Amino acid sequence: MATVSPASDFAPAAAHAAAPATMRDPRLDFYRGIAMFIILVAHIPGNAWTGWIPARFGFSDATEIFVFCSGMASAIAFGGAFMRKGWWMGTARVAYRIWQVYWAHICLFFFVAMTMAALDQTGAFEKTYISSLNLQHFFKDPASQMVGIFTLTYVPNYFDILPMYLVVLAMMPLYMALYRVNFWLMAAVSVAIWFIAQTGALALPAEPWSDRQWFFNPFGWQLLFFTGFAFMRGWIPAPPVSNTLIWAAIAFLVLSAPIGSWKVFLWVQAAAPGLAEQIREIWPLTKELRGKTEFGLFRYIHFLSLAYLGWVVAGEHGHRLIASGHSLGARIWQVALKLITKVGQQSLAVFVFSMAAARLIGVALDQTGRDFATVFAANTIGFAMIIAVAYLAAWFKSQPWKSKR
């Protein structure tokens, strides 16, 4: 066998050799930043703002944005390592990221568990915060559940996104090896694994005392992750800006909303009761197609429709996201864009912090009440905190102590 360079190891048999992504796309950081704000809102207990997040208007939600954009970011951070250094070094790079995400998950769990226990220990609250997260099993039998936490055989509710992300990352070396043979082979394997996941055959146990499964089955969600990965690597060509595609995406989003959203269904019921009854009859038939655990087909199509419209709105290279001029509106947009992008660039640190902060914000709302003013203050303070965390994480990553005086 002829000796080949590390980069040429990944030349597929078929010609899919678009120039690999080497620069971060501003659209990636912007939309992932948006997802981080939505995720914070969604995880604050009793937050009235959750009634207006994307999940209340269709099948897909911020989780899809996070996973898809993570796939795109991985194409830059890890795909490039495979191309430049070969399969083994690329695998080592992915393993290092898995190590980071794993300990982020472990630390997040123990910090949140500790804070819930500390609140209950004060005896100052009517509700039991340990039970509010269903953590009583952990505290009743910490020895065995500790093993489960570290081996991911015990994945409590609220702590399920990062374990899914870990498994998806671990699949990357396999897919890169398949891509070395042929892109379509890799794509076929990804689709086949997703299809098998829809049957429930690849479900992972979430706790030893019940048959509850991981809320996010990584073998289903990997399809979305590697779709984003393939788009960013140039293996899948960018779709054209077409009026036909734009209206098709809009039509699917609008027509599927009453099935994918209880809020929209109630609107339809108030306006057209007869139509609502027909939609209700369809629901059982679409249960598997809109399932979140295995990432059903309707969620995939719904998100791709949203992503296409977001891509069109942003413009080529995201030029519409950048405001020009010196008007007050342009300056406000420039500041907002800068803050959102910074949050998207530091998504892991922001995500871990927001999941912990959301619980504490919920505790504060329990004490102050949930009128319009307090809910507004709670959310805006939460936004300010994750922005601050993003800038702090970026500052540490820059290693300023190494710069010259």
XYZ file of C-alpha atoms in Angstrom:
405
model
C 0.000 0.000 0.000
C 1.345 3.396 -0.915
C 2.170 5.796 1.893
C -0.155 8.788 2.075
C -0.122 11.991 4.057
C -2.515 12.464 7.006
C -4.623 14.905 5.031
C -4.973 12.564 2.076
C -6.093 9.762 4.402
C -9.507 11.339 4.285
C -9.909 11.852 0.535
C -13.145 9.930 -0.180
C -13.563 7.664 -3.124
C -16.273 9.944 -4.454
C -15.499 13.582 -5.027
C -16.862 15.534 -2.055
C -13.710 17.523 -1.570
C -15.100 20.931 -0.769
C -12.605 23.122 0.986
C -12.647 22.174 4.683
C -13.923 24.734 7.150
C -11.080 26.463 8.937
C -12.733 29.682 10.133
C -15.615 30.109 12.524
C -18.824 31.115 10.791
C -20.474 34.149 12.469
C -23.886 32.593 11.884
C -22.818 29.591 13.943
C -21.951 31.649 17.030
C -24.974 33.907 16.649
C -27.560 31.133 16.510
C -25.835 29.064 19.169
C -25.825 32.154 21.360
C -29.564 32.516 20.787
C -29.960 28.876 21.858
C -28.100 29.555 25.109
C -30.503 32.345 26.046
C -33.493 30.133 25.210
C -32.084 27.235 27.244
C -31.715 29.487 30.292
C -35.314 30.693 29.948
C -36.586 27.133 29.490
C -34.883 25.818 32.644
C -35.957 28.480 35.137
C -38.759 26.766 37.118
C -42.130 28.438 36.779
C -40.847 30.957 34.251
C -43.707 32.583 32.331
C -41.316 33.393 29.489
C -41.149 29.691 28.594
C -44.574 30.104 27.022
C -42.941 32.009 24.166
C -39.831 29.990 23.365
C -39.672 28.169 19.970
C -40.666 24.844 21.564
C -44.161 26.247 22.145
C -44.755 26.781 18.430
C -43.530 23.630 16.750
C -41.694 20.337 17.009
C -38.086 21.495 17.427
C -36.602 23.741 20.108
C -33.309 25.105 21.417
C -31.938 21.573 21.850
C -31.907 21.150 18.083
C -30.099 24.470 17.668
C -27.510 23.437 20.257
C -26.877 19.995 18.727
C -26.810 21.176 15.106
C -24.511 24.103 15.854
C -22.302 21.853 17.984
C -21.924 19.618 14.963
C -20.915 22.634 12.879
C -18.445 23.814 15.513
C -17.010 20.289 15.774
C -16.402 20.291 12.030
C -14.034 23.204 12.594
C -12.483 22.184 15.907
C -12.178 18.423 15.376
C -12.720 17.784 11.671
C -9.712 19.940 10.914
C -7.587 17.889 13.325
C -8.526 14.698 11.472
C -7.648 16.299 8.139
C -4.353 17.850 9.250
C -3.007 15.240 11.669
C -4.671 11.996 10.635
C -7.178 9.676 12.286
C -5.296 8.897 15.496
C -4.539 12.502 16.373
C -8.072 13.503 15.420
C -9.393 10.808 17.736
C -7.138 12.064 20.506
C -8.497 15.580 20.001
C -12.063 14.289 20.300
C -11.140 12.240 23.385
C -9.808 15.379 25.043
C -13.099 17.162 24.401
C -15.032 14.175 25.746
C -12.914 14.393 28.904
C -13.801 18.074 29.284
C -17.539 17.566 28.700
C -17.628 14.526 31.000
C -16.223 16.448 33.940
C -18.466 19.400 33.141
C -21.425 17.023 33.483
C -20.136 15.521 36.744
C -19.407 18.924 38.289
C -22.764 20.309 37.186
C -24.618 17.430 38.827
C -22.794 17.641 42.135
C -23.025 21.425 42.316
C -26.775 21.429 41.681
C -27.326 18.478 44.033
C -25.309 20.249 46.727
C -27.216 23.508 46.366
C -30.589 21.724 46.499
C -29.453 19.841 49.623
C -28.157 23.043 51.210
C -31.488 24.756 50.623
C -33.403 21.856 52.189
C -31.013 21.757 55.152
C -31.876 25.323 56.084
C -35.468 24.332 56.815
C -36.568 27.750 55.601
C -38.598 26.578 52.609
C -41.948 24.871 52.375
C -41.041 22.780 49.334
C -38.330 20.129 49.122
C -35.867 21.164 46.442
C -34.202 17.757 46.372
C -37.526 16.181 45.402
C -38.226 18.928 42.869
C -35.407 17.456 40.765
C -36.236 13.848 41.710
C -32.878 13.498 43.471
C -34.222 11.766 46.572
C -33.042 8.407 45.205
C -29.493 9.681 45.047
C -29.493 10.940 48.625
C -31.192 7.792 49.968
C -28.574 5.508 48.424
C -25.566 7.659 47.480
C -23.072 4.778 47.324
C -24.692 2.889 44.449
C -26.005 6.000 42.705
C -22.524 7.534 42.815
C -21.325 4.669 40.653
C -24.258 5.269 38.330
C -23.492 8.971 38.004
C -19.886 8.333 37.020
C -20.703 5.481 34.616
C -23.687 7.319 33.091
C -26.027 4.480 34.027
C -27.828 6.963 36.272
C -28.743 10.090 34.314
C -31.207 12.171 36.351
C -33.785 14.366 34.693
C -32.419 17.858 34.003
C -28.897 16.458 33.493
C -29.458 14.650 30.199
C -28.101 16.889 27.439
C -24.377 16.539 28.124
C -24.431 12.697 28.349
C -26.105 12.633 24.933
C -23.429 14.996 23.605
C -20.688 12.741 25.042
C -21.896 9.681 23.164
C -22.337 11.619 19.924
C -18.782 12.948 20.202
C -17.532 9.403 20.803
C -19.084 8.365 17.484
C -17.035 10.896 15.536
C -13.909 8.713 15.016
C -16.149 5.977 13.578
C -17.772 8.380 11.137
C -14.451 9.883 10.122
C -13.126 6.380 9.419
C -16.206 5.670 7.293
C -15.772 8.977 5.479
C -12.255 7.843 4.615
C -13.905 5.111 2.535
C -16.825 7.063 1.114
C -19.039 9.942 2.222
C -22.216 8.110 1.295
C -21.176 5.114 3.366
C -20.828 7.399 6.390
C -24.192 9.020 5.646
C -25.882 5.634 5.225
C -24.552 4.386 8.568
C -25.724 7.551 10.312
C -29.217 7.228 8.848
C -29.317 3.490 9.631
C -28.390 4.080 13.280
C -31.040 6.815 13.503
C -33.633 4.510 11.962
C -32.842 1.682 14.404
C -33.051 4.160 17.273
C -36.642 4.938 16.242
C -37.592 1.361 17.131
C -36.359 1.762 20.714
C -33.725 -0.939 20.245
C -30.881 1.430 21.139
C -32.458 2.973 24.243
C -30.103 3.552 27.177
C -31.221 3.037 30.808
C -31.384 6.246 32.851
C -31.836 4.759 36.339
C -31.660 1.286 37.932
C -34.990 1.380 39.825
C -37.265 1.968 36.801
C -37.435 1.456 33.057
C -36.905 5.168 32.355
C -34.571 5.767 29.407
C -32.201 8.599 28.565
C -34.417 11.504 27.612
C -32.136 12.270 24.647
C -31.193 9.070 22.848
C -27.762 9.880 21.332
C -28.227 7.314 18.559
C -31.195 9.286 17.308
C -29.781 12.759 17.866
C -26.461 11.951 16.153
C -28.209 12.399 12.791
C -28.729 16.100 13.466
C -25.221 16.570 14.873
C -23.552 15.014 11.831
C -25.841 16.888 9.459
C -24.435 20.120 10.888
C -20.945 18.598 10.767
C -21.310 17.656 7.091
C -22.675 21.075 6.119
C -19.764 22.871 7.772
C -17.160 20.540 6.257
C -18.653 21.154 2.800
C -19.625 17.496 2.323
C -23.234 18.580 1.832
C -23.599 21.601 -0.458
C -25.344 24.681 0.867
C -28.941 24.814 -0.408
C -29.771 27.502 -2.946
C -31.770 30.580 -2.016
C -35.005 29.648 -3.702
C -38.516 31.047 -3.346
C -39.817 27.502 -3.725
C -37.725 26.256 -0.799
C -38.544 29.315 1.301
C -42.298 28.856 0.880
C -42.031 25.087 1.369
C -40.223 25.649 4.669
C -42.762 28.239 5.782
C -45.654 25.964 4.788
C -44.315 23.056 6.815
C -43.706 25.237 9.866
C -47.194 26.736 9.739
C -49.181 23.614 8.835
C -47.396 21.394 11.357
C -47.701 23.878 14.239
C -51.111 22.653 15.511
C -49.705 19.122 15.767
C -46.381 20.124 17.290
C -47.655 22.792 19.686
C -50.411 22.583 22.289
C -50.539 26.401 22.389
C -51.175 26.630 18.646
C -53.688 23.779 18.845
C -55.716 25.743 21.397
C -55.667 28.753 19.058
C -56.993 26.575 16.236
C -59.600 25.070 18.551
C -60.885 28.519 19.473
C -61.034 29.631 15.837
C -62.150 26.393 14.143
C -63.385 23.664 16.540
C -64.137 21.241 13.727
C -60.625 21.467 12.320
C -59.183 21.038 15.810
C -61.067 17.754 16.237
C -59.616 16.466 12.976
C -56.128 17.453 14.123
C -56.692 15.677 17.442
C -57.459 12.474 15.549
C -54.116 12.756 13.743
C -52.049 13.053 16.936
C -51.749 9.310 17.709
C -50.524 8.702 14.170
C -47.727 11.263 14.527
C -46.525 10.291 18.011
C -43.383 8.488 16.841
C -42.645 11.064 14.153
C -42.558 13.932 16.665
C -40.858 12.078 19.536
C -38.086 13.996 21.263
C -36.232 11.082 22.875
C -35.348 9.299 19.622
C -35.450 12.542 17.589
C -38.406 11.800 15.318
C -38.546 12.639 11.628
C -40.916 15.588 12.059
C -38.481 17.246 14.469
C -35.698 16.819 11.908
C -37.727 18.330 9.074
C -39.044 21.105 11.325
C -35.574 22.117 12.429
C -34.102 21.979 8.919
C -36.942 24.225 7.771
C -36.156 26.716 10.530
C -32.428 26.452 9.864
C -32.929 27.105 6.157
C -34.961 30.234 6.848
C -32.386 31.379 9.407
C -29.637 30.799 6.856
C -31.522 32.805 4.215
C -32.264 35.661 6.627
C -28.631 35.868 7.740
C -27.438 36.200 4.165
C -24.241 34.997 2.564
C -21.499 34.715 5.194
C -23.977 36.224 7.656
C -23.652 39.732 6.263
C -27.198 40.676 7.323
C -26.294 39.998 10.937
C -23.857 42.891 10.846
C -25.400 46.329 11.186
C -23.829 49.223 9.344
C -24.295 52.909 9.900
C -24.318 55.093 12.978
C -28.009 55.283 13.788
C -29.176 54.398 17.267
C -30.820 51.223 16.000
C -27.648 50.116 14.227
C -25.549 50.717 17.331
C -27.958 48.798 19.545
C -27.934 45.908 17.084
C -24.133 45.912 16.970
C -23.959 45.655 20.761
C -26.622 42.921 20.857
C -24.873 40.976 18.101
C -21.545 41.214 19.919
C -23.023 39.928 23.186
C -25.002 37.098 21.580
C -21.998 35.992 19.535
C -19.743 35.965 22.597
C -22.229 33.733 24.416
C -22.313 31.385 21.418
C -18.521 31.180 21.316
C -18.370 30.003 24.943
C -21.367 27.677 24.799
C -20.101 24.887 27.082
C -19.173 27.195 29.937
C -22.384 29.186 29.471
C -24.539 26.061 29.295
C -23.137 24.539 32.482
C -23.451 27.830 34.349
C -26.979 28.490 33.098
C -28.229 25.064 34.168
C -26.981 25.717 37.698
C -28.099 29.353 37.770
C -31.583 28.525 36.467
C -32.367 26.478 39.580
C -31.231 29.267 41.895
C -33.200 31.853 39.935
C -36.221 29.616 40.384
C -35.612 29.552 44.141
C -35.496 33.354 44.156
C -38.787 33.506 42.263
C -40.339 31.141 44.806
C -39.634 33.761 47.441
C -40.483 36.931 45.524
C -43.475 35.681 43.564
C -43.880 35.541 39.821
C -45.527 38.756 38.762
C -44.512 40.497 35.545
C -41.800 42.660 37.150
C -40.064 39.881 39.100
C -40.102 37.475 36.150
C -38.706 40.186 33.881
C -35.982 40.990 36.422
C -35.124 37.314 36.923
C -34.690 36.652 33.203
C -32.708 39.812 32.485
C -30.428 39.172 35.451
C -29.934 35.637 34.162
C -29.059 37.016 30.722
C -26.549 39.398 32.250
C -24.943 36.560 34.200
C -24.448 34.267 31.210
C -23.004 37.156 29.209
C -20.560 37.829 32.039
C -19.648 34.133 32.173
C -19.017 34.119 28.414
C -16.612 37.052 28.671
C -14.913 35.553 31.721
C -14.456 32.187 29.984
C -13.023 33.936 26.915
C -10.634 35.881 29.146
C -9.339 32.710 30.792
C -9.010 30.953 27.426
C -6.880 33.827 26.146
C -4.356 33.044 28.910
C -3.531 36.697 29.577
C -0.862 35.666 32.100
C 1.265 34.494 29.161
C 1.217 37.814 27.314
C 4.153 40.131 27.494
C 3.999 43.069 29.844
